[in-house]
Coordinates of C-alpha atoms in Angstrom, one line a residue:
M1 CA -134.7 -11.9 -0.6
E2 CA -137.8 -9.1 0.2
A3 CA -140.4 -12.4 0.8
Y4 CA -137.7 -13.6 3.7
N5 CA -138.3 -10.2 4.9
Y6 CA -142.2 -9.3 4.5
A7 CA -142.0 -12.8 6.9
A8 CA -139.9 -10.7 9.8
L9 CA -142.7 -8.5 9.7
D10 CA -144.5 -7.1 13.2
D11 CA -147.8 -6.5 10.3
S12 CA -148.2 -10.3 11.9
M13 CA -149.6 -9.5 14.0
D14 CA -153.0 -8.6 12.9
Y15 CA -153.1 -12.7 11.7
L16 CA -151.4 -13.5 15.2
Y17 CA -154.7 -11.6 17.0
A18 CA -157.7 -13.3 14.5
F19 CA -155.9 -16.7 14.9
F20 CA -156.4 -16.6 18.7
E21 CA -159.5 -15.0 18.9
Q22 CA -160.9 -17.0 15.5
D23 CA -159.2 -20.5 15.2
L24 CA -156.8 -20.9 18.3
A25 CA -159.4 -22.8 20.1
R26 CA -160.1 -25.2 17.2
C27 CA -156.6 -25.9 16.9
V28 CA -155.9 -27.2 20.7
A29 CA -159.1 -29.1 20.8
E30 CA -158.2 -31.4 17.3
N31 CA -154.4 -31.8 19.1
R32 CA -155.5 -32.7 22.2
E33 CA -158.4 -35.2 20.7
L34 CA -155.1 -37.4 18.8
I35 CA -154.2 -37.6 22.4
P36 CA -155.0 -40.4 24.6
E37 CA -156.9 -39.8 27.8
G38 CA -154.5 -38.6 30.1
L39 CA -151.7 -37.6 28.6
E40 CA -152.9 -34.2 27.9
Y41 CA -150.0 -33.2 29.5
L42 CA -147.8 -33.8 26.8
L43 CA -149.2 -31.3 24.4
A44 CA -147.7 -28.4 26.5
E45 CA -150.7 -26.1 25.0
D46 CA -151.2 -23.1 27.7
S47 CA -148.1 -20.3 27.2
L48 CA -148.4 -17.6 24.7
E49 CA -144.9 -19.8 23.3
D50 CA -147.3 -22.6 22.7
Y51 CA -150.0 -21.0 20.8
V52 CA -147.6 -19.2 19.1
W53 CA -146.4 -22.2 17.5
I54 CA -149.5 -23.4 16.7
W55 CA -149.8 -20.4 14.5
L56 CA -146.8 -20.3 13.1
K57 CA -147.5 -23.9 12.4
A58 CA -151.2 -23.9 11.7
R59 CA -152.8 -23.2 8.3
G60 CA -155.8 -21.7 7.2
P61 CA -156.7 -17.9 6.9
N62 CA -155.2 -16.3 10.0
S63 CA -152.1 -17.9 10.2
F64 CA -148.2 -17.5 9.4
Y65 CA -148.2 -19.0 6.7
Q66 CA -151.4 -17.2 5.3
Y67 CA -150.0 -13.9 6.0
V68 CA -146.5 -14.7 4.2
M69 CA -148.5 -15.9 0.8
D70 CA -150.5 -12.6 1.1
G71 CA -147.4 -10.6 0.5
G72 CA -147.6 -10.3 -3.3
Y73 CA -144.7 -11.8 -3.1
P74 CA -143.6 -14.5 -5.9
E75 CA -145.7 -18.5 -4.6
V76 CA -142.3 -20.3 -4.7
E77 CA -140.4 -16.6 -3.1
S78 CA -143.5 -17.0 -0.1
R79 CA -142.5 -20.8 0.7
Q80 CA -139.1 -20.8 1.1
A81 CA -139.5 -17.6 3.7
Y82 CA -142.3 -18.8 4.9
D83 CA -140.0 -22.2 5.3
Y84 CA -136.9 -20.3 6.9
R85 CA -138.1 -18.6 9.2
V86 CA -140.2 -21.6 10.7
K87 CA -136.8 -22.8 11.1
E88 CA -135.1 -19.5 11.5
W89 CA -137.2 -18.7 14.9
A90 CA -137.1 -23.2 16.2
I91 CA -133.6 -22.4 17.1
D92 CA -134.0 -18.7 18.2
N93 CA -137.6 -17.2 19.5
P94 CA -140.3 -16.5 17.4
P95 CA -140.3 -11.8 18.0
H96 CA -144.7 -12.6 17.8
V97 CA -143.9 -13.5 21.3
T98 CA -141.9 -10.3 22.3
W99 CA -144.0 -8.4 20.2
F100 CA -147.8 -9.4 22.1
R101 CA -145.9 -9.0 25.6
E102 CA -145.0 -5.0 24.6
D103 CA -149.0 -4.6 23.2
G104 CA -149.9 -5.6 26.9
S105 CA -152.5 -7.9 25.3
A106 CA -153.6 -11.2 27.4
L107 CA -154.1 -14.8 26.9
P108 CA -157.0 -16.6 25.2
D109 CA -159.1 -18.4 27.4
L110 CA -159.6 -21.9 26.2
P111 CA -161.3 -24.2 27.7
T112 CA -159.7 -27.2 29.6
P113 CA -159.8 -30.8 28.9

């Protein structure tokens, strides 16, 4: 399954960086709106791992889902590849965390609630 292999490429980092710059703050704020005041700590949205998982689960032009769908493979194969990779990385950390650290990039500064 070629889409499955495509989904594991580090080319997806361009989407991750764009997501961090353009979408992450909004996604975190939207998630925080759903939590009762005083329980925000339950979200644990303050680490690289948390931010990568928000990206993996998000939809939108800079999401991992969109990266996989933009790969040029049939839609059914792309959706299946997305599902398989996300499930796989739920057991074993996504490689994007390591790649981000190797790049020496800094985490985005997000406003605190």
